[in-house]
Amino acid sequence: MTSPTSPNSQGAAADRPQRADARRNRDLLVAAAEVVFTEQGADASLEEIARRAGVGIGTLYRHFPTRDDLIAQVLDDSNAAIIARAKELLGAPSPMLALTRWLDALIGQTARFRGLTQALTVNYAGTTGSRLCSACGAITTAGTALVVRAQQAGEIRDDVAPADVIVSANAAAWIAEQTGDASAATRHLALVLDGLRATPAHRTRRVKPARTR
Amino acid sequence: MTSPTSPNSQGAAADRPQRADARRNRDLLVAAAEVVFTEQGADASLEEIARRAGVGIGTLYRHFPTRDDLIAQVLDDSNAAIIARAKELLGAPSPMLALTRWLDALIGQTARFRGLTQALTVNYAGTTGSRLCSACGAITTAGTALVVRAQQAGEIRDDVAPADVIVSANAAAWIAEQTGDASAATRHLALVLDGLRATPAHRTRRVKPARTR
DNA sequence: ACCTGAACACCGTTCAAGT
DNA sequence: ACCTGAACACCGTTCAAGT
């Protein structure tokens, strides 16, 4: 009610929310985390990340209360990129080719480091905006647009939910991660895409007589 | 050369290799492990398993030097069952239906507890008989026979490796595990099976002119 | 021969003291 | 306001002592 409002507090406040050394430590941590996660996977030692960044473990926890907060920051740039790529591909002439390319890109970045696929899939499927992937909802939305466009163009069947397509791409990334064979992901995605192109199985079979009641 | 051979040593030796209390403790551990793994997943506390079995933690380690050894023992029965089921289904009239049913069963037992899909996939794909799943090779072999039969009957395309089909089924189980939605696994498997039924994508497209050299 | 549980090692997390 | 690292908690693993 009586709280005062300074004239230019609306946008300027977010620009320098922290001390210069704090900002620097934060950047060092994210850079170190990217290296260590890539080397050792998403369950790498946080102590090691702090050591490589040259800061105390307490500083890491101050900036990133949970492991997921740190992972989320590492993913931030590439998340923005994949969303931008989806918008770009919406303008491409072939809806099917656009979808295929985007799913390929999604797989590539989901496999950035070991353990990430597992961590992310829950977020794509769920509705809650988690700490691990604040952009996951936006990624799903962006991918959905590409799927719907391909469906409306009649290039893929329309009885499959867009979210399921994205989850299937994640499964492909997971296969690559597990088997250590990147081409396995490509083969799996190709199989799923062929399934998407196909006439649904229940339509190719003889029509079952409708059940009474 | 000079080693004596007792008259009936050939099969009897394996029957009582350990003391009665040791045997009992072993059984208690496997039973407790099954319960705890089901409740808490494949990374459940080993100390808790020992406690529930009513034995010291040292006894658990004596019988099962690694976590994988314990998991393997828990899976033993169902592994034998899925292999038997494959042989049974090889005699079923419809190769495609037989394959579908077997993959469904495989997914069901791969999702027995959280974290198992991940642990097993490496074994299906790899060649080494690991501690975690000594039967994985046999399961792959059994599944391969079902895939090959469906291919030879012309019910599914023959340019897909049988091992890839099994890995795809594992991916379906993984999706169910991650999203907590069992029907997601069914939908995903259905999509893959439609892909398997489909004419390969490169044959449905206009034939590309063969590249020179 | 087998069992037990204290002891050790490791890592994630917190928090009192310092700047 | 932020940083530091010792301290605490937790869990996996080993091994000397016991039966």
CSV table of C-alpha atoms (C1' of nucleotides) in Angstrom, one decimal:
chain,number,residue,atom,x,y,z
A,1,MET,CA,0.0,0.0,0.0
A,2,THR,CA,2.5,2.6,1.2
A,3,SER,CA,5.6,1.1,-0.4
A,4,PRO,CA,7.5,3.7,-2.4
A,5,THR,CA,8.4,3.1,-6.1
A,6,SER,CA,11.5,4.6,-7.5
A,7,PRO,CA,11.1,6.2,-11.0
A,8,ASN,CA,13.2,3.8,-13.0
A,9,SER,CA,13.1,0.6,-11.0
A,10,GLN,CA,11.1,-1.3,-13.6
A,11,GLY,CA,13.8,-2.6,-15.9
A,12,ALA,CA,17.1,-1.2,-14.7
A,13,ALA,CA,17.2,-3.2,-11.5
A,14,ALA,CA,17.9,-6.5,-13.2
A,15,ASP,CA,21.0,-5.2,-15.0
A,16,ARG,CA,23.4,-5.1,-12.0
A,17,PRO,CA,21.8,-7.3,-9.4
A,18,GLN,CA,25.1,-8.5,-7.9
A,19,ARG,CA,28.6,-7.4,-7.1
A,20,ALA,CA,31.2,-7.6,-9.9
A,21,ASP,CA,33.2,-10.5,-8.2
A,22,ALA,CA,30.0,-12.4,-7.7
A,23,ARG,CA,29.1,-12.1,-11.3
A,24,ARG,CA,32.6,-13.2,-12.3
A,25,ASN,CA,32.4,-16.2,-10.0
A,26,ARG,CA,29.1,-17.2,-11.4
A,27,ASP,CA,30.5,-17.1,-15.0
A,28,LEU,CA,33.5,-19.1,-13.9
A,29,LEU,CA,31.2,-21.7,-12.4
A,30,VAL,CA,29.0,-22.1,-15.4
A,31,ALA,CA,32.1,-22.4,-17.7
A,32,ALA,CA,33.7,-25.0,-15.4
A,33,ALA,CA,30.4,-26.9,-15.1
A,34,GLU,CA,30.1,-27.2,-18.9
A,35,VAL,CA,33.6,-28.7,-19.1
A,36,VAL,CA,33.1,-31.1,-16.2
A,37,PHE,CA,29.6,-32.2,-17.2
A,38,THR,CA,30.9,-32.9,-20.7
A,39,GLU,CA,33.8,-35.0,-19.3
A,40,GLN,CA,32.0,-36.8,-16.5
A,41,GLY,CA,28.3,-36.6,-17.1
A,42,ALA,CA,25.4,-34.8,-15.3
A,43,ASP,CA,26.3,-36.5,-12.0
A,44,ALA,CA,29.8,-35.1,-11.9
A,45,SER,CA,31.2,-34.0,-8.6
A,46,LEU,CA,30.2,-30.5,-7.7
A,47,GLU,CA,33.3,-30.1,-5.6
A,48,GLU,CA,35.4,-30.7,-8.7
A,49,ILE,CA,33.4,-28.0,-10.6
A,50,ALA,CA,34.1,-25.5,-7.8
A,51,ARG,CA,37.8,-26.4,-7.7
A,52,ARG,CA,38.2,-25.9,-11.4
A,53,ALA,CA,36.3,-22.6,-11.2
A,54,GLY,CA,38.8,-21.6,-8.5
A,55,VAL,CA,36.0,-20.9,-5.9
A,56,GLY,CA,35.0,-22.5,-2.7
A,57,ILE,CA,32.2,-25.1,-2.6
A,58,GLY,CA,30.1,-22.7,-0.6
A,59,THR,CA,30.1,-20.2,-3.4
A,60,LEU,CA,28.8,-22.8,-5.8
A,61,TYR,CA,25.9,-23.5,-3.5
A,62,ARG,CA,25.2,-19.8,-3.0
A,63,HIS,CA,24.8,-19.3,-6.7
A,64,PHE,CA,23.2,-22.6,-7.6
A,65,PRO,CA,21.3,-24.1,-4.6
A,66,THR,CA,20.7,-27.4,-6.5
A,67,ARG,CA,22.5,-29.3,-9.2
A,68,ASP,CA,19.6,-28.7,-11.5
A,69,ASP,CA,20.0,-25.0,-11.2
A,70,LEU,CA,23.5,-25.3,-12.5
A,71,ILE,CA,22.7,-27.7,-15.3
A,72,ALA,CA,19.8,-25.3,-16.3
A,73,GLN,CA,22.3,-22.5,-16.7
A,74,VAL,CA,24.7,-24.5,-18.8
A,75,LEU,CA,21.8,-25.5,-21.1
A,76,ASP,CA,20.5,-21.9,-21.4
A,77,ASP,CA,22.2,-20.9,-24.6
A,78,SER,CA,21.5,-24.1,-26.6
A,79,ASN,CA,17.9,-24.0,-25.4
A,80,ALA,CA,17.4,-20.6,-26.9
A,81,ALA,CA,19.1,-21.8,-30.1
A,82,ILE,CA,16.8,-24.8,-30.6
A,83,ILE,CA,13.7,-22.7,-30.1
A,84,ALA,CA,15.0,-20.2,-32.7
A,85,ARG,CA,15.8,-23.0,-35.0
A,86,ALA,CA,12.2,-24.3,-34.8
A,87,LYS,CA,10.8,-20.9,-35.7
A,88,GLU,CA,13.2,-20.7,-38.6
A,89,LEU,CA,12.2,-24.2,-39.9
A,90,LEU,CA,8.5,-23.3,-39.8
A,91,GLY,CA,9.2,-21.3,-42.9
A,92,ALA,CA,11.0,-24.1,-44.8
A,93,PRO,CA,9.2,-25.4,-47.8
A,94,SER,CA,8.9,-29.1,-46.8
A,95,PRO,CA,7.1,-29.6,-43.5
A,96,MET,CA,8.4,-33.2,-43.2
A,97,LEU,CA,12.0,-32.3,-43.9
A,98,ALA,CA,11.8,-29.4,-41.5
A,99,LEU,CA,10.5,-31.6,-38.7
A,100,THR,CA,13.2,-34.2,-39.4
A,101,ARG,CA,16.0,-31.7,-39.3
A,102,TRP,CA,14.7,-30.2,-36.1
A,103,LEU,CA,14.4,-33.5,-34.3
A,104,ASP,CA,17.9,-34.3,-35.4
A,105,ALA,CA,19.1,-31.0,-33.9
A,106,LEU,CA,17.1,-31.7,-30.7
A,107,ILE,CA,18.7,-35.2,-30.4
A,108,GLY,CA,22.2,-33.7,-30.9
A,109,GLN,CA,21.8,-31.2,-28.1
A,110,THR,CA,20.0,-33.6,-25.7
A,111,ALA,CA,23.0,-35.8,-26.0
A,112,ARG,CA,25.4,-33.0,-25.0
A,113,PHE,CA,26.5,-34.9,-21.9
A,114,ARG,CA,25.7,-38.2,-20.3
A,115,GLY,CA,22.7,-38.4,-18.1
A,116,LEU,CA,21.0,-35.4,-19.6
A,117,THR,CA,18.5,-37.3,-21.6
A,118,GLN,CA,17.0,-38.9,-18.5
A,119,ALA,CA,17.0,-35.6,-16.7
A,120,LEU,CA,15.2,-33.8,-19.5
A,121,THR,CA,12.6,-36.2,-20.6
A,122,VAL,CA,10.6,-35.9,-17.4
A,123,ASN,CA,10.4,-32.1,-18.1
A,124,TYR,CA,9.3,-32.5,-21.7
A,125,ALA,CA,6.5,-34.8,-20.7
A,126,GLY,CA,5.5,-33.0,-17.5
A,127,THR,CA,3.7,-29.7,-17.2
A,128,THR,CA,5.6,-28.1,-14.3
A,129,GLY,CA,8.3,-25.7,-15.2
A,130,SER,CA,11.2,-27.3,-13.3
A,131,ARG,CA,14.5,-25.9,-12.2
A,132,LEU,CA,16.3,-28.2,-14.6
A,133,CYS,CA,14.8,-26.9,-17.8
A,134,SER,CA,12.8,-23.7,-17.6
A,135,ALA,CA,12.8,-23.7,-21.4
A,136,CYS,CA,11.5,-27.2,-21.8
A,137,GLY,CA,7.9,-26.0,-22.1
A,138,ALA,CA,8.9,-23.5,-24.8
A,139,ILE,CA,10.8,-26.3,-26.6
A,140,THR,CA,7.8,-28.6,-26.6
A,141,THR,CA,5.6,-25.7,-27.9
A,142,ALA,CA,8.1,-25.0,-30.7
A,143,GLY,CA,8.3,-28.7,-31.7
A,144,THR,CA,4.6,-29.1,-31.5
A,145,ALA,CA,4.2,-26.4,-34.2
A,146,LEU,CA,6.4,-28.3,-36.6
A,147,VAL,CA,4.6,-31.6,-35.9
A,148,VAL,CA,1.2,-30.0,-36.4
A,149,ARG,CA,2.3,-28.3,-39.7
A,150,ALA,CA,3.5,-31.7,-41.0
A,151,GLN,CA,0.2,-33.2,-40.0
A,152,GLN,CA,-1.9,-30.5,-41.6
A,153,ALA,CA,0.1,-31.0,-44.8
A,154,GLY,CA,-0.8,-34.7,-44.7
A,155,GLU,CA,2.8,-35.7,-44.6
A,156,ILE,CA,2.5,-37.6,-41.3
A,157,ARG,CA,-0.5,-39.2,-39.6
A,158,ASP,CA,-2.6,-37.1,-37.4
A,159,ASP,CA,-3.5,-39.6,-34.7
A,160,VAL,CA,-0.2,-39.2,-32.9
A,161,ALA,CA,0.2,-36.5,-30.2
A,162,PRO,CA,3.0,-34.0,-30.9
A,163,ALA,CA,4.4,-34.5,-27.4
A,164,ASP,CA,4.8,-38.2,-28.1
A,165,VAL,CA,7.0,-37.4,-31.1
A,166,ILE,CA,9.3,-35.2,-29.0
A,167,VAL,CA,9.5,-37.9,-26.4
A,168,SER,CA,10.4,-40.4,-29.1
A,169,ALA,CA,13.2,-38.2,-30.2
A,170,ASN,CA,14.4,-38.2,-26.6
A,171,ALA,CA,14.3,-41.9,-26.6
A,172,ALA,CA,16.5,-41.9,-29.6
A,173,ALA,CA,19.0,-39.7,-27.9
A,174,TRP,CA,18.9,-42.0,-24.9
A,175,ILE,CA,19.7,-45.0,-27.0
A,176,ALA,CA,22.8,-43.2,-28.4
A,177,GLU,CA,23.8,-42.3,-24.8
A,178,GLN,CA,23.4,-45.8,-23.6
A,179,THR,CA,24.9,-47.8,-26.4
A,180,GLY,CA,27.6,-45.3,-27.1
A,181,ASP,CA,26.6,-45.5,-30.7
A,182,ALA,CA,25.4,-42.2,-32.2
A,183,SER,CA,24.2,-43.8,-35.4
A,184,ALA,CA,21.9,-46.0,-33.3
A,185,ALA,CA,19.9,-42.8,-32.5
A,186,THR,CA,19.7,-41.9,-36.2
A,187,ARG,CA,18.5,-45.4,-37.1
A,188,HIS,CA,15.9,-45.3,-34.3
A,189,LEU,CA,14.6,-41.9,-35.3
A,190,ALA,CA,14.3,-43.0,-38.9
A,191,LEU,CA,12.2,-46.0,-37.8
A,192,VAL,CA,9.9,-43.7,-35.8
A,193,LEU,CA,9.6,-41.3,-38.7
A,194,ASP,CA,8.7,-44.1,-41.0
A,195,GLY,CA,6.0,-45.1,-38.4
A,196,LEU,CA,4.8,-41.5,-38.5
A,197,ARG,CA,4.5,-41.5,-42.3
A,198,ALA,CA,2.7,-44.9,-42.3
A,199,THR,CA,-1.0,-45.4,-42.4
A,200,PRO,CA,-1.9,-46.4,-38.8
A,201,ALA,CA,-1.9,-50.1,-38.3
A,202,HIS,CA,-5.5,-50.4,-37.4
A,203,ARG,CA,-6.5,-48.9,-40.8
A,204,THR,CA,-4.4,-51.3,-42.8
A,205,ARG,CA,-5.9,-54.3,-41.0
A,206,ARG,CA,-9.3,-55.8,-41.7
A,207,VAL,CA,-11.8,-53.8,-39.9
A,208,LYS,CA,-12.8,-55.4,-36.6
A,209,PRO,CA,-16.6,-55.7,-36.2
A,210,ALA,CA,-17.6,-53.0,-33.6
A,211,ARG,CA,-18.1,-54.5,-30.2
A,212,THR,CA,-21.7,-54.6,-28.9
A,213,ARG,CA,-22.1,-52.1,-26.1
B,1,MET,CA,46.5,-87.0,-15.9
B,2,THR,CA,46.7,-88.7,-12.5
B,3,SER,CA,43.8,-86.8,-10.9
B,4,PRO,CA,41.3,-89.3,-9.4
B,5,THR,CA,37.7,-89.1,-10.4
B,6,SER,CA,35.1,-90.2,-8.0
B,7,PRO,CA,32.3,-92.3,-9.5
B,8,ASN,CA,29.4,-89.8,-9.1
B,9,SER,CA,31.2,-86.4,-8.9
B,10,GLN,CA,29.9,-85.1,-12.2
B,11,GLY,CA,26.6,-83.6,-11.2
B,12,ALA,CA,26.3,-84.0,-7.4
B,13,ALA,CA,29.0,-81.5,-6.5
B,14,ALA,CA,27.0,-78.4,-7.5
B,15,ASP,CA,24.0,-79.4,-5.4
B,16,ARG,CA,25.3,-78.5,-2.0
B,17,PRO,CA,28.2,-76.0,-2.5
B,18,GLN,CA,27.5,-74.1,0.7
B,19,ARG,CA,26.5,-74.4,4.3
B,20,ALA,CA,22.8,-74.5,5.0
B,21,ASP,CA,22.7,-71.1,6.8
B,22,ALA,CA,24.7,-69.5,4.0
B,23,ARG,CA,22.2,-70.8,1.5
B,24,ARG,CA,19.3,-69.5,3.6
B,25,ASN,CA,20.9,-66.0,4.0
B,26,ARG,CA,21.4,-65.9,0.3
B,27,ASP,CA,17.7,-66.6,-0.4
B,28,LEU,CA,16.7,-64.0,2.2
B,29,LEU,CA,18.9,-61.4,0.5
B,30,VAL,CA,17.4,-62.0,-2.9
B,31,ALA,CA,13.9,-61.9,-1.6
B,32,ALA,CA,14.6,-58.7,0.3
B,33,ALA,CA,16.4,-57.2,-2.7
B,34,GLU,CA,13.4,-57.8,-4.9
B,35,VAL,CA,11.1,-56.0,-2.5
B,36,VAL,CA,13.5,-53.0,-1.9
B,37,PHE,CA,14.4,-52.6,-5.6
B,38,THR,CA,10.7,-52.6,-6.5
B,39,GLU,CA,10.0,-50.0,-3.9
B,40,GLN,CA,13.1,-47.7,-4.4
B,41,GLY,CA,14.6,-48.6,-7.7
B,42,ALA,CA,17.9,-50.2,-8.8
B,43,ASP,CA,19.9,-47.7,-6.8
B,44,ALA,CA,18.3,-48.6,-3.5
B,45,SER,CA,20.5,-48.7,-0.4
B,46,LEU,CA,22.3,-52.0,0.0
B,47,GLU,CA,22.3,-51.5,3.8
B,48,GLU,CA,18.5,-51.4,3.8
B,49,ILE,CA,18.4,-54.7,1.8
B,50,ALA,CA,20.7,-56.3,4.3
B,51,ARG,CA,18.7,-55.0,7.2
B,52,ARG,CA,15.4,-56.3,5.8
B,53,ALA,CA,16.9,-59.6,5.1
B,54,GLY,CA,18.1,-59.7,8.8
B,55,VAL,CA,21.8,-60.1,8.0
B,56,GLY,CA,24.9,-58.0,8.3
B,57,ILE,CA,26.0,-55.8,5.5
B,58,GLY,CA,29.2,-57.9,5.3
B,59,THR,CA,27.1,-61.0,4.5
B,60,LEU,CA,25.5,-59.2,1.6
B,61,TYR,CA,28.9,-58.3,0.1
B,62,ARG,CA,30.1,-61.9,0.7
B,63,HIS,CA,27.3,-63.3,-1.4
B,64,PHE,CA,27.1,-60.5,-4.0
B,65,PRO,CA,30.4,-58.6,-4.4
B,66,THR,CA,28.7,-56.0,-6.6
B,67,ARG,CA,25.2,-54.5,-6.9
B,68,ASP,CA,25.0,-55.9,-10.3
B,69,ASP,CA,25.5,-59.5,-9.0
B,70,LEU,CA,22.5,-59.0,-6.7
B,71,ILE,CA,20.3,-57.5,-9.5
B,72,ALA,CA,21.2,-60.3,-11.8
B,73,GLN,CA,20.0,-62.9,-9.3
B,74,VAL,CA,16.7,-61.0,-8.8
B,75,LEU,CA,16.2,-61.1,-12.6
B,76,ASP,CA,17.1,-64.7,-13.0
B,77,ASP,CA,13.6,-66.2,-13.0
B,78,SER,CA,12.0,-63.7,-15.3
B,79,ASN,CA,14.9,-63.9,-17.7
B,80,ALA,CA,14.4,-67.6,-18.0
B,81,ALA,CA,10.7,-67.0,-18.5
B,82,ILE,CA,11.1,-64.5,-21.3
B,83,ILE,CA,13.4,-66.8,-23.2
B,84,ALA,CA,10.9,-69.7,-22.8
B,85,ARG,CA,8.1,-67.4,-24.1
B,86,ALA,CA,10.1,-66.6,-27.2
B,87,LYS,CA,10.5,-70.3,-28.0
B,88,GLU,CA,6.8,-70.8,-27.4
B,89,LEU,CA,5.8,-67.9,-29.7
B,90,LEU,CA,8.0,-69.2,-32.5
B,91,GLY,CA,5.3,-71.8,-33.0
B,92,ALA,CA,2.5,-69.3,-33.1
B,93,PRO,CA,0.7,-68.9,-36.5
B,94,SER,CA,1.2,-65.2,-37.0
B,95,PRO,CA,4.9,-64.1,-37.0
B,96,MET,CA,4.0,-60.4,-36.5
B,97,LEU,CA,1.6,-61.0,-33.7
B,98,ALA,CA,4.1,-63.3,-32.0
B,99,LEU,CA,6.8,-60.6,-32.2
B,100,THR,CA,4.4,-57.9,-30.9
B,101,ARG,CA,3.4,-60.0,-28.0
B,102,TRP,CA,6.9,-60.9,-27.1
B,103,LEU,CA,8.1,-57.3,-27.2
B,104,ASP,CA,5.2,-56.3,-25.0
B,105,ALA,CA,6.3,-59.0,-22.5
B,106,LEU,CA,9.9,-57.8,-22.7
B,107,ILE,CA,8.9,-54.2,-22.0
B,108,GLY,CA,6.8,-55.4,-19.0
B,109,GLN,CA,9.7,-57.1,-17.4
B,110,THR,CA,12.3,-54.5,-18.3
B,111,ALA,CA,10.1,-52.0,-16.4
B,112,ARG,CA,10.1,-54.2,-13.2
B,113,PHE,CA,11.8,-51.5,-11.2
B,114,ARG,CA,13.1,-48.0,-11.8
B,115,GLY,CA,16.6,-47.8,-13.3
B,116,LEU,CA,16.6,-51.2,-14.7
B,117,THR,CA,16.0,-50.2,-18.3
B,118,GLN,CA,19.2,-48.2,-18.3
B,119,ALA,CA,21.2,-50.9,-16.7
B,120,LEU,CA,20.0,-53.5,-19.2
B,121,THR,CA,20.2,-51.7,-22.5
B,122,VAL,CA,24.0,-51.6,-22.4
B,123,ASN,CA,23.9,-55.4,-22.1
B,124,TYR,CA,21.5,-56.0,-24.9
B,125,ALA,CA,23.6,-53.9,-27.2
B,126,GLY,CA,27.0,-55.1,-26.1
B,127,THR,CA,28.6,-58.4,-26.7
B,128,THR,CA,30.2,-59.0,-23.3
B,129,GLY,CA,28.3,-61.2,-20.9
B,130,SER,CA,28.1,-58.8,-18.0
B,131,ARG,CA,27.5,-59.5,-14.3
B,132,LEU,CA,24.2,-57.7,-14.5
B,133,CYS,CA,22.6,-59.8,-17.1
B,134,SER,CA,24.2,-63.1,-17.9
B,135,ALA,CA,21.0,-64.0,-19.9
B,136,CYS,CA,20.9,-60.9,-21.9
B,137,GLY,CA,22.8,-62.5,-24.8
B,138,ALA,CA,20.3,-65.4,-24.8
B,139,ILE,CA,17.4,-63.0,-24.7
B,140,THR,CA,18.7,-61.1,-27.7
B,141,THR,CA,19.1,-64.4,-29.5
B,142,ALA,CA,15.6,-65.5,-28.7
B,143,GLY,CA,14.2,-62.2,-29.8
B,144,THR,CA,16.2,-62.2,-33.0
B,145,ALA,CA,14.6,-65.5,-34.0
B,146,LEU,CA,11.2,-63.8,-33.8
B,147,VAL,CA,12.3,-60.8,-35.8
B,148,VAL,CA,13.9,-62.9,-38.5
B,149,ARG,CA,10.8,-65.1,-38.8
B,150,ALA,CA,8.6,-62.0,-39.3
B,151,GLN,CA,11.1,-60.7,-41.9
B,152,GLN,CA,11.1,-63.9,-43.8
B,153,ALA,CA,7.4,-64.0,-43.8
B,154,GLY,CA,7.5,-60.5,-45.4
B,155,GLU,CA,5.5,-59.0,-42.5
B,156,ILE,CA,8.2,-56.5,-41.5
B,157,ARG,CA,10.9,-54.9,-43.5
B,158,ASP,CA,14.2,-56.7,-43.7
B,159,ASP,CA,16.6,-53.7,-43.7
B,160,VAL,CA,16.4,-53.3,-39.9
B,161,ALA,CA,18.7,-55.2,-37.6
B,162,PRO,CA,17.0,-57.5,-35.1
B,163,ALA,CA,19.1,-56.0,-32.3
B,164,ASP,CA,17.8,-52.6,-33.2
B,165,VAL,CA,14.3,-53.8,-32.7
B,166,ILE,CA,15.1,-55.0,-29.2
B,167,VAL,CA,16.8,-51.8,-28.3
B,168,SER,CA,13.8,-49.9,-29.5
B,169,ALA,CA,11.6,-51.9,-27.2
B,170,ASN,CA,13.9,-51.0,-24.4
B,171,ALA,CA,13.6,-47.4,-25.3
B,172,ALA,CA,9.8,-47.8,-25.0
B,173,ALA,CA,10.2,-49.3,-21.5
B,174,TRP,CA,12.5,-46.4,-20.7
B,175,ILE,CA,9.9,-43.9,-21.7
B,176,ALA,CA,7.4,-45.5,-19.4
B,177,GLU,CA,9.9,-45.4,-16.6
B,178,GLN,CA,10.7,-41.8,-17.2
B,179,THR,CA,7.3,-40.3,-17.7
B,180,GLY,CA,5.6,-42.6,-15.2
B,181,ASP,CA,3.0,-43.3,-17.9
B,182,ALA,CA,2.8,-47.0,-18.9
B,183,SER,CA,0.6,-46.3,-21.9
B,184,ALA,CA,3.4,-44.1,-23.3
B,185,ALA,CA,5.4,-47.2,-23.8
B,186,THR,CA,2.6,-48.9,-25.6
B,187,ARG,CA,2.1,-45.9,-27.9
B,188,HIS,CA,5.8,-45.7,-28.7
B,189,LEU,CA,6.1,-49.4,-29.4
B,190,ALA,CA,3.1,-49.2,-31.7
B,191,LEU,CA,4.8,-46.3,-33.6
B,192,VAL,CA,8.0,-48.4,-34.0
B,193,LEU,CA,6.0,-51.4,-35.2
B,194,ASP,CA,4.3,-49.3,-37.8
B,195,GLY,CA,7.7,-48.1,-38.9
B,196,LEU,CA,8.8,-51.8,-39.2
B,197,ARG,CA,5.7,-52.6,-41.2
B,198,ALA,CA,6.2,-49.7,-43.5
B,199,THR,CA,8.1,-49.6,-46.7
B,200,PRO,CA,11.5,-48.0,-46.0
B,201,ALA,CA,11.3,-44.2,-46.6
B,202,HIS,CA,14.0,-44.3,-49.3
B,203,ARG,CA,11.8,-46.6,-51.4
B,204,THR,CA,8.7,-44.5,-51.1
B,205,ARG,CA,10.5,-41.4,-52.4
B,206,ARG,CA,11.3,-40.7,-56.0
B,207,VAL,CA,14.4,-42.7,-56.8
B,208,LYS,CA,17.5,-40.5,-56.6
B,209,PRO,CA,19.8,-40.8,-59.6
B,210,ALA,CA,22.7,-43.0,-58.7
B,211,ARG,CA,25.7,-40.9,-57.9
B,212,THR,CA,28.6,-41.2,-60.3
B,213,ARG,CA,31.4,-43.1,-58.5
C,1,DA,C1',33.3,-71.6,6.5
C,2,DC,C1',30.6,-68.0,7.4
C,3,DC,C1',28.8,-63.9,9.9
C,4,DT,C1',29.0,-59.4,12.1
C,5,DG,C1',29.4,-54.5,12.6
C,6,DA,C1',32.8,-51.1,13.6
C,7,DA,C1',35.9,-48.4,10.8
C,8,DC,C1',37.3,-46.1,6.7
C,9,DA,C1',36.5,-43.5,2.5
C,10,DC,C1',33.9,-40.5,-0.3
C,11,DC,C1',30.9,-36.9,-1.5
C,12,DG,C1',27.0,-33.8,-1.0
C,13,DT,C1',25.4,-29.9,2.0
C,14,DT,C1',25.5,-26.5,5.6
C,15,DC,C1',27.1,-22.7,8.3
C,16,DA,C1',30.1,-20.0,11.5
C,17,DA,C1',33.9,-17.0,10.7
C,18,DG,C1',36.2,-13.9,7.7
C,19,DT,C1',36.7,-10.0,4.1
D,1,DA,C1',27.1,-8.7,0.3
D,2,DC,C1',29.8,-12.3,-0.6
D,3,DC,C1',33.4,-15.9,0.0
D,4,DT,C1',35.7,-19.7,2.4
D,5,DG,C1',36.5,-24.2,4.1
D,6,DA,C1',35.9,-26.9,8.2
D,7,DA,C1',32.2,-29.7,10.0
D,8,DC,C1',28.4,-32.7,9.6
D,9,DA,C1',25.6,-36.3,7.4
D,10,DC,C1',25.1,-40.2,4.6
D,11,DC,C1',26.2,-44.3,2.3
D,12,DG,C1',29.1,-47.7,0.0
D,13,DT,C1',32.9,-50.9,1.1
D,14,DT,C1',36.4,-53.4,3.7
D,15,DC,C1',38.2,-56.2,7.3
D,16,DA,C1',39.6,-57.8,12.0
D,17,DA,C1',37.3,-60.3,15.4
D,18,DG,C1',33.9,-63.7,16.6
D,19,DT,C1',31.1,-68.2,16.1
